[in-house]
Coordinates of C-alpha atoms in Angstrom, one line a residue:
M5 CA 0.0 0.0 0.0
V6 CA 1.3 3.4 -1.0
K7 CA 1.8 5.8 2.0
V8 CA 2.6 9.5 2.1
R9 CA 5.3 11.0 4.3
A10 CA 7.1 14.4 4.6
A11 CA 10.0 14.7 2.2
R12 CA 13.6 15.1 3.5
A13 CA 16.2 17.7 2.6
A14 CA 18.6 15.0 1.6
E15 CA 16.2 13.8 -1.1
A16 CA 16.1 17.1 -2.9
E17 CA 18.4 16.0 -5.8
A18 CA 16.6 12.7 -6.3
L19 CA 13.2 14.4 -6.2
T20 CA 14.4 16.9 -8.8
G21 CA 15.3 13.9 -11.0
L22 CA 11.9 12.4 -10.5
V23 CA 10.2 15.8 -11.5
M24 CA 12.3 16.0 -14.6
R25 CA 11.6 12.3 -15.7
S26 CA 7.8 12.8 -15.0
K27 CA 7.8 16.1 -17.1
A28 CA 9.7 14.3 -19.9
H29 CA 7.1 11.5 -20.0
W30 CA 4.8 13.7 -22.0
G31 CA 7.2 13.9 -25.0
Y32 CA 8.6 17.5 -24.5
D33 CA 11.9 18.1 -26.4
A34 CA 15.2 18.6 -24.7
A35 CA 15.1 22.5 -25.2
F36 CA 11.8 22.8 -23.6
L37 CA 12.9 20.7 -20.7
A38 CA 16.1 22.6 -20.2
A39 CA 14.1 25.9 -20.1
C40 CA 11.9 24.4 -17.5
A41 CA 14.7 23.0 -15.3
P42 CA 15.6 26.0 -13.2
E43 CA 11.9 26.5 -12.1
L44 CA 11.4 22.7 -11.5
R45 CA 14.5 22.2 -9.5
I46 CA 14.0 21.4 -5.8
R47 CA 16.6 22.7 -3.4
P48 CA 17.3 21.2 0.0
D49 CA 16.3 24.4 1.9
E50 CA 12.9 24.4 0.1
V51 CA 11.7 21.0 1.0
T52 CA 10.2 22.0 4.3
A53 CA 9.2 25.6 3.3
R54 CA 7.2 24.2 0.3
R55 CA 5.7 21.5 2.4
I56 CA 6.8 18.7 0.0
V57 CA 5.6 15.2 0.8
V58 CA 6.4 12.0 -1.1
A59 CA 4.4 8.8 -1.9
E60 CA 6.4 5.6 -1.3
D61 CA 5.7 1.9 -1.7
P62 CA 6.1 -0.7 1.0
Q63 CA 9.7 -1.1 0.0
G64 CA 10.4 2.5 0.5
T65 CA 10.7 3.5 -3.2
V66 CA 9.6 7.0 -3.8
L67 CA 6.7 7.0 -6.4
G68 CA 5.7 10.6 -6.5
L69 CA 5.7 14.0 -4.8
A70 CA 3.5 17.0 -4.1
S71 CA 3.8 20.4 -2.5
L72 CA 1.4 22.7 -0.8
E73 CA 2.7 26.2 -0.9
G74 CA 1.4 29.5 0.6
A75 CA -0.7 30.1 3.6
G76 CA -4.6 30.2 4.2
P77 CA -7.0 31.2 3.0
L78 CA -5.1 31.0 -0.5
A79 CA -2.4 28.5 -1.4
T80 CA -1.0 26.7 -4.3
L81 CA -0.5 23.1 -5.4
G82 CA 3.1 23.9 -6.4
L83 CA 4.2 20.4 -7.6
L84 CA 2.5 17.1 -8.2
F85 CA 4.7 14.6 -10.1
V86 CA 4.5 10.9 -10.5
E87 CA 7.4 8.5 -11.4
P88 CA 6.7 7.4 -15.0
S89 CA 7.0 3.7 -14.1
A90 CA 4.2 4.3 -11.4
I91 CA 1.8 6.2 -13.7
G92 CA -1.5 4.4 -13.8
Q93 CA -1.3 3.1 -10.2
G94 CA -3.4 5.8 -8.4
V95 CA -0.3 7.6 -6.9
G96 CA -1.4 11.0 -8.2
R97 CA -4.9 10.5 -6.7
I98 CA -3.4 9.7 -3.3
L99 CA -1.1 12.7 -3.4
Y100 CA -3.8 15.1 -4.6
R101 CA -6.2 14.0 -1.8
D102 CA -3.4 14.4 0.7
V103 CA -2.8 18.0 -0.4
L104 CA -6.4 18.8 0.0
R105 CA -6.5 17.2 3.5
R106 CA -3.4 19.2 4.6
A107 CA -4.9 22.4 3.1
V108 CA -8.0 22.0 5.3
Q109 CA -5.9 21.6 8.3
Q110 CA -4.0 24.8 7.5
G111 CA -7.1 26.9 6.9
V112 CA -6.8 27.1 3.1
R113 CA -10.1 27.7 1.5
R114 CA -8.9 28.4 -2.1
L115 CA -6.3 26.1 -3.8
V116 CA -4.8 27.2 -7.1
I117 CA -3.4 24.7 -9.5
D118 CA -1.5 25.5 -12.6
S119 CA -1.6 22.2 -14.4
D120 CA 0.4 20.8 -17.4
P121 CA -2.1 20.5 -20.2
H122 CA -1.6 16.8 -20.3
A123 CA -2.8 16.6 -16.6
A124 CA -5.9 18.8 -17.1
G125 CA -8.2 15.7 -17.3
F126 CA -6.7 14.4 -14.1
Y127 CA -7.5 17.6 -12.1
R128 CA -10.9 17.9 -13.8
A129 CA -11.6 14.3 -12.7
M130 CA -10.5 15.1 -9.1
G131 CA -13.1 17.9 -8.8
A132 CA -11.0 21.0 -9.5
V133 CA -12.8 23.5 -11.6
A134 CA -11.0 25.1 -14.6
E135 CA -10.8 28.9 -14.9
P136 CA -12.9 30.0 -17.9
T137 CA -10.1 32.2 -19.2
G138 CA -8.1 29.1 -20.3
P139 CA -4.4 28.6 -20.2
A140 CA -2.4 30.5 -17.6
V141 CA 1.3 31.1 -17.9
A142 CA 4.1 29.3 -19.8
A143 CA 5.7 26.4 -18.0
A144 CA 9.3 27.8 -18.4
T145 CA 8.2 30.7 -16.1
A146 CA 6.0 28.9 -13.7
G147 CA 7.1 27.0 -10.5
A148 CA 4.1 24.8 -10.5
A149 CA 4.0 22.5 -13.5
D150 CA 2.1 19.3 -12.8
T151 CA 2.1 15.9 -14.2
A152 CA -0.2 13.3 -12.7
D153 CA -1.4 9.7 -12.9
A154 CA -2.3 8.9 -16.5
A155 CA -4.9 6.4 -15.4
D156 CA -6.7 9.2 -13.7
T157 CA -6.6 11.6 -16.7
A158 CA -9.4 10.2 -18.7
G159 CA -10.0 13.9 -19.9
A160 CA -6.4 14.8 -20.7
V161 CA -5.8 17.1 -23.5
H162 CA -4.0 14.8 -25.8
S163 CA -3.6 17.4 -28.5
A164 CA -2.0 19.9 -26.0
D165 CA -0.2 23.0 -26.9
R166 CA 3.5 21.9 -27.3
S167 CA 4.7 25.1 -25.7
G168 CA 3.5 23.4 -22.5
R169 CA 1.4 26.4 -21.4
L170 CA -0.4 25.7 -18.2
V171 CA -4.2 25.3 -17.5
R172 CA -5.3 27.0 -14.3
F173 CA -7.7 25.2 -12.0
E174 CA -9.0 26.0 -8.5
A175 CA -10.3 23.7 -5.7
A176 CA -12.1 24.7 -2.4
P177 CA -10.6 22.5 0.3
A178 CA -13.3 21.8 2.9
P179 CA -13.6 20.0 6.3
L180 CA -16.2 17.3 6.8
A181 CA -19.5 19.0 7.6
D182 CA -20.3 19.5 11.3
W183 CA -23.4 17.4 11.1
A184 CA -21.5 14.6 9.4
R185 CA -18.9 14.5 12.2
A186 CA -21.7 14.6 14.8
W187 CA -23.5 11.7 13.0
T188 CA -20.9 9.1 13.7
G189 CA -18.5 11.0 16.0
G190 CA -16.2 11.9 13.0
G191 CA -15.0 8.4 12.6
R192 CA -15.7 5.2 10.7
A193 CA -18.9 3.2 11.3
V194 CA -20.4 -0.2 10.6
H195 CA -23.4 0.0 8.3
V196 CA -26.2 -2.5 8.7
G197 CA -28.6 -2.7 5.7
N198 CA -31.7 -3.7 7.6
V199 CA -34.2 -2.2 5.2
A200 CA -36.6 -5.2 5.0
E201 CA -36.2 -5.7 8.8
F202 CA -37.4 -2.0 9.3
N203 CA -40.4 -2.4 6.9
A204 CA -41.6 -5.7 8.3
Q205 CA -42.2 -4.4 11.7
F206 CA -45.1 -2.3 10.4
G207 CA -46.8 -5.2 8.7
D208 CA -47.8 -2.9 5.8
S209 CA -49.9 -4.4 3.2
S210 CA -48.6 -2.1 0.5
L211 CA -45.1 -3.9 0.8
D212 CA -44.6 -7.3 -0.9
R213 CA -44.0 -10.2 1.4
E214 CA -40.6 -11.1 -0.1
Q215 CA -39.4 -7.6 0.3
A216 CA -37.4 -7.8 -3.0
A217 CA -37.2 -4.0 -3.3
A218 CA -36.1 -3.7 0.3
H219 CA -33.2 -6.1 -0.4
H220 CA -32.1 -4.2 -3.4
Y221 CA -32.3 -0.9 -1.5
S222 CA -30.1 -2.4 1.3
C223 CA -27.2 -1.8 -1.1
L224 CA -27.4 1.8 0.1
A225 CA -25.8 0.6 3.3
A226 CA -22.6 1.5 1.6
F227 CA -23.6 5.2 2.1
Y228 CA -25.1 5.3 5.7
S229 CA -22.3 7.5 6.8
P230 CA -19.5 9.3 5.0
C231 CA -16.8 6.7 5.9
P232 CA -17.8 3.1 6.6
S233 CA -15.5 0.4 8.1
A234 CA -17.9 -2.4 7.3
L235 CA -21.1 -3.2 5.3
V236 CA -23.6 -5.8 6.5
L237 CA -26.0 -6.8 3.8
P238 CA -28.8 -9.4 3.5
R239 CA -28.0 -10.4 -0.2
A240 CA -24.8 -11.0 -2.0
V241 CA -23.4 -8.0 -4.0
P242 CA -20.7 -8.0 -6.8
A243 CA -17.2 -7.8 -5.4
G244 CA -16.4 -5.3 -8.2
W245 CA -19.2 -3.0 -7.1
T246 CA -17.7 -2.4 -3.7
D247 CA -14.2 -2.0 -5.2
L248 CA -15.5 0.8 -7.5
V249 CA -17.5 2.6 -4.8
C250 CA -14.5 2.5 -2.5
R251 CA -12.3 4.0 -5.4
Q252 CA -14.8 6.7 -6.2
L253 CA -15.2 7.8 -2.5
G254 CA -11.7 7.3 -1.4
W255 CA -12.4 4.6 1.1
T256 CA -9.9 1.8 2.1
G257 CA -10.3 -1.1 4.4
V258 CA -14.0 -1.6 4.1
E259 CA -15.1 -5.1 5.0
V260 CA -18.1 -6.5 3.4
Y261 CA -20.4 -9.2 5.0
D262 CA -23.1 -10.1 2.5
G263 CA -25.4 -12.9 1.7
L264 CA -26.5 -13.3 5.4
V265 CA -30.2 -13.7 4.8
E266 CA -31.5 -16.3 2.4
R267 CA -35.2 -15.6 3.2
G268 CA -37.1 -13.0 5.1
P269 CA -36.2 -9.7 6.7
G270 CA -34.2 -10.8 9.7
L271 CA -30.6 -9.3 9.1
A272 CA -29.8 -8.3 12.7
D273 CA -31.0 -11.7 13.9
A274 CA -28.7 -13.3 11.2
V275 CA -25.8 -11.5 12.6
R276 CA -26.7 -12.4 16.2
A277 CA -26.9 -16.1 15.0
R278 CA -23.1 -15.8 14.1
P279 CA -21.5 -14.9 17.5
A280 CA -18.0 -14.5 16.0
L281 CA -19.4 -11.9 13.5
A282 CA -21.6 -10.2 16.0
A283 CA -18.6 -9.8 18.3
R284 CA -16.4 -8.5 15.5
L285 CA -18.9 -5.8 14.5
T286 CA -20.0 -4.7 17.9
G287 CA -16.5 -5.0 19.7
A288 CA -14.5 -2.6 17.5
G289 CA -15.7 0.5 19.3
E290 CA -17.3 1.9 16.2
P291 CA -21.0 2.9 16.0
L292 CA -23.4 0.6 14.2
V293 CA -25.7 2.5 11.8
P294 CA -28.9 0.9 10.7
W295 CA -31.3 1.9 8.0
G296 CA -33.8 2.3 10.8
L297 CA -34.4 1.2 14.4
T298 CA -35.9 -2.3 15.1
R299 CA -36.1 -4.5 18.1
P300 CA -33.5 -7.1 16.7
F301 CA -31.1 -4.3 16.0
G302 CA -31.5 -3.1 19.6
L303 CA -30.7 -6.6 20.8
L304 CA -27.7 -6.8 18.6
T305 CA -26.3 -3.4 19.9
G306 CA -27.6 -3.5 23.4
R307 CA -29.6 -0.4 22.7
P308 CA -32.8 -0.2 24.8
W309 CA -35.9 -0.7 22.5
R310 CA -38.7 1.8 23.0
S311 CA -41.8 0.5 21.3
G312 CA -43.4 3.8 20.9
E313 CA -40.3 5.5 19.5
L314 CA -41.4 5.1 15.9
R315 CA -45.0 6.2 16.3
Y316 CA -44.5 9.2 13.9
E317 CA -43.5 6.9 11.1
S318 CA -47.3 6.5 10.8
K319 CA -48.7 8.9 8.3
A320 CA -51.7 9.6 10.5
A321 CA -49.6 10.3 13.5
A322 CA -47.3 12.6 11.6
H323 CA -50.3 14.6 10.3
G324 CA -51.4 15.0 13.9
L325 CA -48.0 16.2 14.9
F326 CA -47.9 18.8 12.0
E327 CA -51.3 20.0 13.1
R328 CA -50.1 20.6 16.7
I329 CA -47.0 22.4 15.6
L330 CA -49.1 24.7 13.3
A331 CA -51.6 25.4 15.9
E332 CA -48.8 27.1 17.9
G333 CA -48.1 29.5 15.1
G334 CA -44.8 30.7 13.7
H335 CA -44.9 29.0 10.3
P336 CA -46.8 31.3 7.9
G337 CA -45.4 29.6 4.8
I338 CA -46.8 26.3 5.8
V339 CA -50.4 24.8 5.2
L340 CA -51.7 21.4 6.1
P341 CA -53.9 19.4 3.7
A342 CA -57.0 17.9 5.4
Q343 CA -56.8 14.2 6.2
V344 CA -59.4 11.7 7.4
R345 CA -58.7 8.2 8.6
A346 CA -61.4 6.1 7.0
A347 CA -62.9 3.6 9.5
T348 CA -63.9 1.2 6.7
R349 CA -63.5 0.7 3.0
W350 CA -67.1 1.8 2.6
S351 CA -66.4 5.2 4.4
A352 CA -63.2 5.6 2.3
A353 CA -65.3 5.0 -0.9
R354 CA -67.8 7.7 0.2
L355 CA -65.3 10.2 0.9
L356 CA -63.4 9.5 -2.4
A357 CA -66.8 9.7 -4.3
A358 CA -67.7 13.0 -2.7
R359 CA -64.5 14.6 -3.7
A360 CA -64.7 13.2 -7.2
R361 CA -68.2 14.7 -7.6
A362 CA -66.7 18.0 -6.7
G363 CA -64.1 17.6 -9.4
K364 CA -61.3 17.2 -6.8
S365 CA -58.3 15.0 -6.8
T366 CA -57.5 12.9 -3.7
V367 CA -54.5 11.3 -2.1
V368 CA -55.3 7.8 -0.8
K369 CA -52.6 6.5 1.6
S370 CA -51.8 3.4 3.7
E371 CA -51.0 3.9 7.3
H372 CA -47.3 3.2 6.5
G373 CA -45.3 2.6 3.3
V374 CA -42.0 3.6 1.9
G375 CA -40.9 5.3 -1.2
G376 CA -44.4 6.1 -2.2
S377 CA -45.7 2.6 -1.7
G378 CA -49.3 2.7 -0.5
T379 CA -49.7 6.2 -1.7
T380 CA -52.0 6.8 -4.7
V381 CA -53.2 10.1 -6.3
V382 CA -56.8 9.5 -7.6
T383 CA -58.4 12.1 -9.9
A384 CA -62.1 12.6 -10.5
G385 CA -61.6 11.4 -14.1
Q386 CA -60.0 8.2 -12.8
V387 CA -63.0 7.6 -10.5
R388 CA -65.5 8.0 -13.3
A389 CA -63.4 5.8 -15.7
A390 CA -63.1 3.0 -13.1
G391 CA -66.9 3.0 -12.6
G392 CA -66.9 4.5 -9.2
A393 CA -64.9 4.9 -6.0
R394 CA -65.4 1.3 -4.9
A395 CA -63.7 0.1 -8.0
V396 CA -60.7 2.3 -7.5
L397 CA -60.2 1.2 -3.9
R398 CA -60.4 -2.5 -4.9
R399 CA -57.1 -2.0 -6.6
L400 CA -55.4 -0.5 -3.6
P401 CA -53.7 -2.5 -0.8
R402 CA -55.8 -3.9 2.0
G403 CA -55.8 -2.3 5.5
P404 CA -56.5 1.0 6.9
L405 CA -56.7 4.0 4.5
L406 CA -56.1 7.7 4.9
V407 CA -58.0 10.0 2.6
E408 CA -56.2 13.3 2.1
E409 CA -56.8 16.5 0.2
F410 CA -54.7 16.8 -2.9
V411 CA -52.5 19.8 -3.1
E412 CA -52.5 21.4 -6.5
G413 CA -48.9 22.2 -7.6
P414 CA -47.4 25.3 -9.2
P415 CA -48.7 26.1 -12.7
D416 CA -45.2 26.0 -14.1
P417 CA -44.3 22.3 -14.6
G418 CA -40.6 23.1 -14.1
A419 CA -41.2 24.8 -10.6
A420 CA -40.1 23.1 -7.5
R421 CA -42.9 20.7 -6.3
D422 CA -41.5 18.1 -3.8
L423 CA -39.0 19.0 -1.2
T424 CA -37.6 17.3 1.9
Y425 CA -35.9 18.3 5.2
D426 CA -33.3 16.0 6.7
G427 CA -31.9 16.0 10.2
F428 CA -31.1 13.8 13.1
V429 CA -31.5 13.6 16.8
D430 CA -28.4 12.5 18.6
A431 CA -28.1 10.2 21.6
D432 CA -28.4 13.1 24.0
G433 CA -31.5 14.5 22.3
G434 CA -29.7 17.2 20.4
L435 CA -31.1 18.2 17.1
H436 CA -28.7 18.4 14.0
E437 CA -29.9 20.1 10.8
V438 CA -28.6 18.4 7.6
G439 CA -30.4 20.4 5.0
A440 CA -33.2 20.6 2.5
A441 CA -33.3 18.7 -0.9
L442 CA -35.4 18.7 -4.0
M443 CA -37.1 15.4 -4.7
D444 CA -38.3 13.7 -8.0
V445 CA -41.7 12.3 -7.2
T446 CA -44.1 11.0 -9.9
A447 CA -47.7 10.1 -9.1
G448 CA -46.7 10.0 -5.4
A449 CA -43.8 7.7 -6.0
Y450 CA -40.4 8.7 -4.9
R451 CA -37.8 8.5 -7.9
G452 CA -34.8 10.4 -6.6
A453 CA -33.4 13.5 -5.0
T454 CA -30.9 16.2 -5.5
V455 CA -28.9 17.9 -2.7
G456 CA -26.4 20.8 -2.7
P457 CA -25.9 24.5 -2.9
G458 CA -28.8 26.3 -4.5
V459 CA -30.9 23.3 -5.3
V460 CA -33.8 24.4 -3.1
P461 CA -35.3 27.7 -4.2
D462 CA -34.7 30.6 -1.9
W463 CA -38.5 31.2 -1.3
A464 CA -38.8 27.5 0.0
E465 CA -35.6 27.0 1.9
K466 CA -36.3 29.0 5.0
P467 CA -39.8 27.6 5.8
V468 CA -38.6 24.1 5.1
L469 CA -35.7 24.4 7.5
A470 CA -37.8 26.1 10.2
F471 CA -40.7 23.6 10.1
G472 CA -38.3 20.7 9.8
A473 CA -36.5 21.8 12.9
A474 CA -39.7 22.2 14.8
V475 CA -40.7 18.6 13.9
G476 CA -37.2 17.5 14.9
R477 CA -37.6 19.1 18.4
E478 CA -40.9 17.3 18.9
L479 CA -39.4 14.0 17.8
A480 CA -36.6 14.5 20.3
A481 CA -39.1 15.3 23.1
S482 CA -41.0 12.1 22.3
G483 CA -37.9 10.1 22.8
Y484 CA -36.8 9.3 19.2
R485 CA -33.2 9.2 18.5
G486 CA -31.8 8.9 15.0
W487 CA -32.2 10.2 11.4
F488 CA -35.5 11.7 10.2
D489 CA -37.0 13.6 7.3
V490 CA -40.1 15.7 6.6
D491 CA -41.5 15.7 3.1
F492 CA -43.3 18.7 1.6
V493 CA -45.4 19.5 -1.6
A494 CA -45.5 23.1 -2.9
D495 CA -49.0 24.5 -3.8
A496 CA -50.0 26.9 -6.5
A497 CA -49.6 29.9 -4.2
G498 CA -46.1 29.1 -3.2
R499 CA -46.9 27.5 0.1
L500 CA -45.6 24.3 1.4
A501 CA -47.7 21.4 2.7
P502 CA -46.0 18.7 5.0
T503 CA -47.0 15.3 4.0
E504 CA -45.1 12.8 6.2
T505 CA -42.1 12.0 8.3
N506 CA -39.7 9.1 7.9
L507 CA -37.9 8.0 11.0
R508 CA -35.0 6.2 9.2
L509 CA -32.5 7.0 6.6
T510 CA -33.8 7.7 3.1
G511 CA -32.7 8.3 -0.5
P512 CA -32.0 12.0 0.1
A513 CA -30.1 11.1 3.3
I514 CA -27.8 9.0 1.1
A515 CA -27.2 11.9 -1.2
F516 CA -26.4 14.1 1.8
M517 CA -23.8 11.5 3.1
V518 CA -22.1 11.4 -0.4
A519 CA -22.0 15.1 -0.8
A520 CA -20.4 15.5 2.6
R521 CA -17.8 12.9 1.6
L522 CA -17.1 14.5 -1.7
D523 CA -16.8 17.9 -0.4
A524 CA -14.1 16.7 2.1
L525 CA -12.4 14.6 -0.6
R526 CA -12.6 16.9 -3.7
G527 CA -13.5 20.4 -2.5
A528 CA -16.6 22.1 -1.3
G529 CA -19.8 22.7 -3.3
H530 CA -20.9 19.4 -4.7
L531 CA -24.4 18.8 -6.1
V532 CA -25.4 15.2 -5.7
R533 CA -28.3 13.4 -7.3
I534 CA -29.5 10.0 -6.5
A535 CA -31.7 8.2 -9.1
D536 CA -33.4 5.2 -7.6
R537 CA -34.1 3.5 -11.0
V538 CA -32.0 3.7 -14.3
E539 CA -33.2 1.2 -16.7
L540 CA -30.7 -1.0 -18.3
G541 CA -31.1 -2.1 -22.0
A542 CA -30.3 -5.7 -21.1
R543 CA -29.3 -8.1 -18.3
L544 CA -25.6 -8.3 -18.0
P545 CA -23.3 -10.9 -16.5
E546 CA -21.6 -9.6 -13.4
A547 CA -18.2 -9.0 -15.2
Q548 CA -20.0 -6.9 -17.9
L549 CA -22.0 -4.9 -15.4
E550 CA -18.6 -4.0 -13.7
E551 CA -17.2 -3.0 -17.1
L552 CA -20.2 -0.8 -17.8
C553 CA -19.9 0.9 -14.4
A554 CA -16.2 1.6 -14.9
D555 CA -16.8 3.0 -18.3
L556 CA -19.6 5.3 -17.0
A557 CA -17.2 6.4 -14.1
R558 CA -14.6 7.4 -16.7
S559 CA -17.0 9.2 -19.0
C560 CA -18.4 11.1 -16.0
A561 CA -14.9 12.1 -15.0
D562 CA -14.4 13.7 -18.4
L563 CA -17.2 16.0 -17.5
G564 CA -15.7 16.8 -14.0
A565 CA -18.5 14.6 -12.5
V566 CA -18.5 11.5 -10.3
F567 CA -20.5 8.4 -10.9
V568 CA -21.2 5.9 -8.2
P569 CA -23.5 2.8 -8.7
A570 CA -25.7 2.9 -5.7
I571 CA -27.9 -0.2 -6.3
P572 CA -26.3 -2.9 -8.5
T573 CA -28.3 -5.9 -7.7
G574 CA -31.4 -4.7 -9.7
A575 CA -29.3 -5.3 -12.8
F576 CA -30.0 -9.1 -12.5
D577 CA -33.8 -8.8 -12.3
P578 CA -35.8 -9.9 -15.3
A579 CA -36.4 -6.2 -16.0
P580 CA -32.9 -4.9 -15.3
W581 CA -32.1 -1.5 -13.7
M582 CA -29.7 0.0 -11.2
G583 CA -29.7 2.8 -8.7
V584 CA -27.1 5.6 -9.3
L585 CA -25.5 8.5 -7.7
V586 CA -24.0 11.4 -9.7
A587 CA -22.2 14.4 -8.5
A588 CA -20.7 17.6 -9.9
H589 CA -19.9 21.2 -9.1
S590 CA -22.5 22.8 -11.5
P591 CA -26.1 22.0 -12.4
E592 CA -25.1 21.8 -16.0
A593 CA -22.4 19.1 -15.4
L594 CA -24.7 17.3 -13.0
D595 CA -27.5 17.0 -15.7
A596 CA -25.0 16.1 -18.4
A597 CA -23.6 13.3 -16.2
E598 CA -27.1 11.9 -15.5
S599 CA -28.0 12.0 -19.1
L600 CA -24.8 10.3 -20.1
V601 CA -25.4 7.5 -17.5
R602 CA -28.9 7.0 -18.6
A603 CA -28.0 6.8 -22.2
G604 CA -25.1 4.5 -21.5
A605 CA -27.3 2.1 -19.4
A606 CA -30.0 2.0 -22.0
A607 CA -27.5 1.3 -24.9
V608 CA -26.1 -1.8 -23.3
G609 CA -28.8 -3.8 -25.1
A610 CA -27.8 -2.6 -28.5
M611 CA -25.3 -5.5 -28.9
F612 CA -28.1 -7.9 -28.7
D613 CA -30.3 -6.4 -31.3
A614 CA -31.0 -8.6 -34.2
P615 CA -29.5 -7.4 -37.4
A616 CA -31.8 -6.1 -40.0
S617 CA -32.8 -8.5 -42.6
A618 CA -31.1 -8.0 -45.9
A619 CA -33.3 -6.7 -48.7
P620 CA -34.1 -9.4 -51.4

């Protein structure tokens, strides 16, 4: 394993030789290299002053070097060179990330990089943002020529200006967000993918018995905190998937325990049935983070189980909570849709029919349900077309139903409609605000979410954060401890209507976790989008799925974006799909990355298309 250490003054001459060999790797002629030599020379008295570090292999061979020059808040990546024989081994990535880490420690908030044109793709892939003005200064007059790992320079400028003019980039070093440090104490955590176990405790008829979707969704355990030490999963996952995820998010030493549950939802019980595994996971002194709290998880971790702790997971109980908060005043931008709990199917049919006769749409909900399961929007026209309200209800899951007023959205189809607040209550009852996100919801079903700076419109952000915090305080007072969210829909007048709480991790929570990790790893300001379902054009063998994901990662890196396959196991379903995360520093790059991923996923079936018949 490559490690980074401080360079020594006695190494100055050898390091200068490495720099010149690395620069020559790109084919510059002798005259150009001679002109650069004075600026690229490392003198013994500069090693400490320029904060030079080296990357070395287990045998002590130096493979590359980097320098961090200047003082906060503005500093420069002065040198980043890799030994030609080590190019393609990830050394440049390790050195760059070390520079960002040290920059954060020294209070740097703006890091300037004058890159060799051949390395421009590397810095773009690492999250640095190119200045729009283009090339900076000639390499012969700059003390900051960079050459980096060719395997990480998918977007390199291969037709570079032979003068070696430098391309200026900037990065914004950032510490891990305060809330992310509070979530797991700033360290690594064991992630337990107990999605099906959480769902099963509610006995919700809107969820299928086999919990197939829940087992797929358990793959999101990879992202339950910004830095996992172990993943505990019910079903087996491709080994190449975890390797790529770790590479994209800079994780090392992540242990994977998968295939623990052949049938049913009992992941925590399956771990407890393996005493050696249970002892390993609980005895390391690291927090265990579940999708949601359950009695079996409490037994595994020794956490007291409080049966009423999850009562506001109920949509009816949450509605009552919202009503009490609004009755106290202080939330003028929030309105609450009327909701009635139907005692019988017949009473639900009467309520639905009455609203349909008035030309009104209705939201019919099960008491529980995840990701929009058990939530159905019914229009007046649908009631008429079905032959009446009873016929509509016969198609819905059995069990208690909530009949709720439908909130008409903004007239502009591109306006923000579905939003969410995420936060958590720590073990001491303290509330931590994570933020607000924009969700993609179609016909009541959650499809994905986007988090990051500027995603939530200014008019909506303040009321979302204020009301979400009020809900969090009530949850804390009720004894709940853990992650939660509050979902909202916007109405035609620009007001927000809260619709439910979720007392567990969610898709937007995963996007927040990844954004926090990428900000610390690549620089502040990431937009992250999670898309639950990206259709694949064909079912692929495991090796070909890994190849597709690696190709998508490289193509997104060309855009300065990050691709992370979030749910790989859906790729082996009869109708194949996968969940994905994409991240970028701009909305344009984020949209381009998502489009690229969707097109690439759809295109995998092209190789199986039958050739057109030849004309007679």
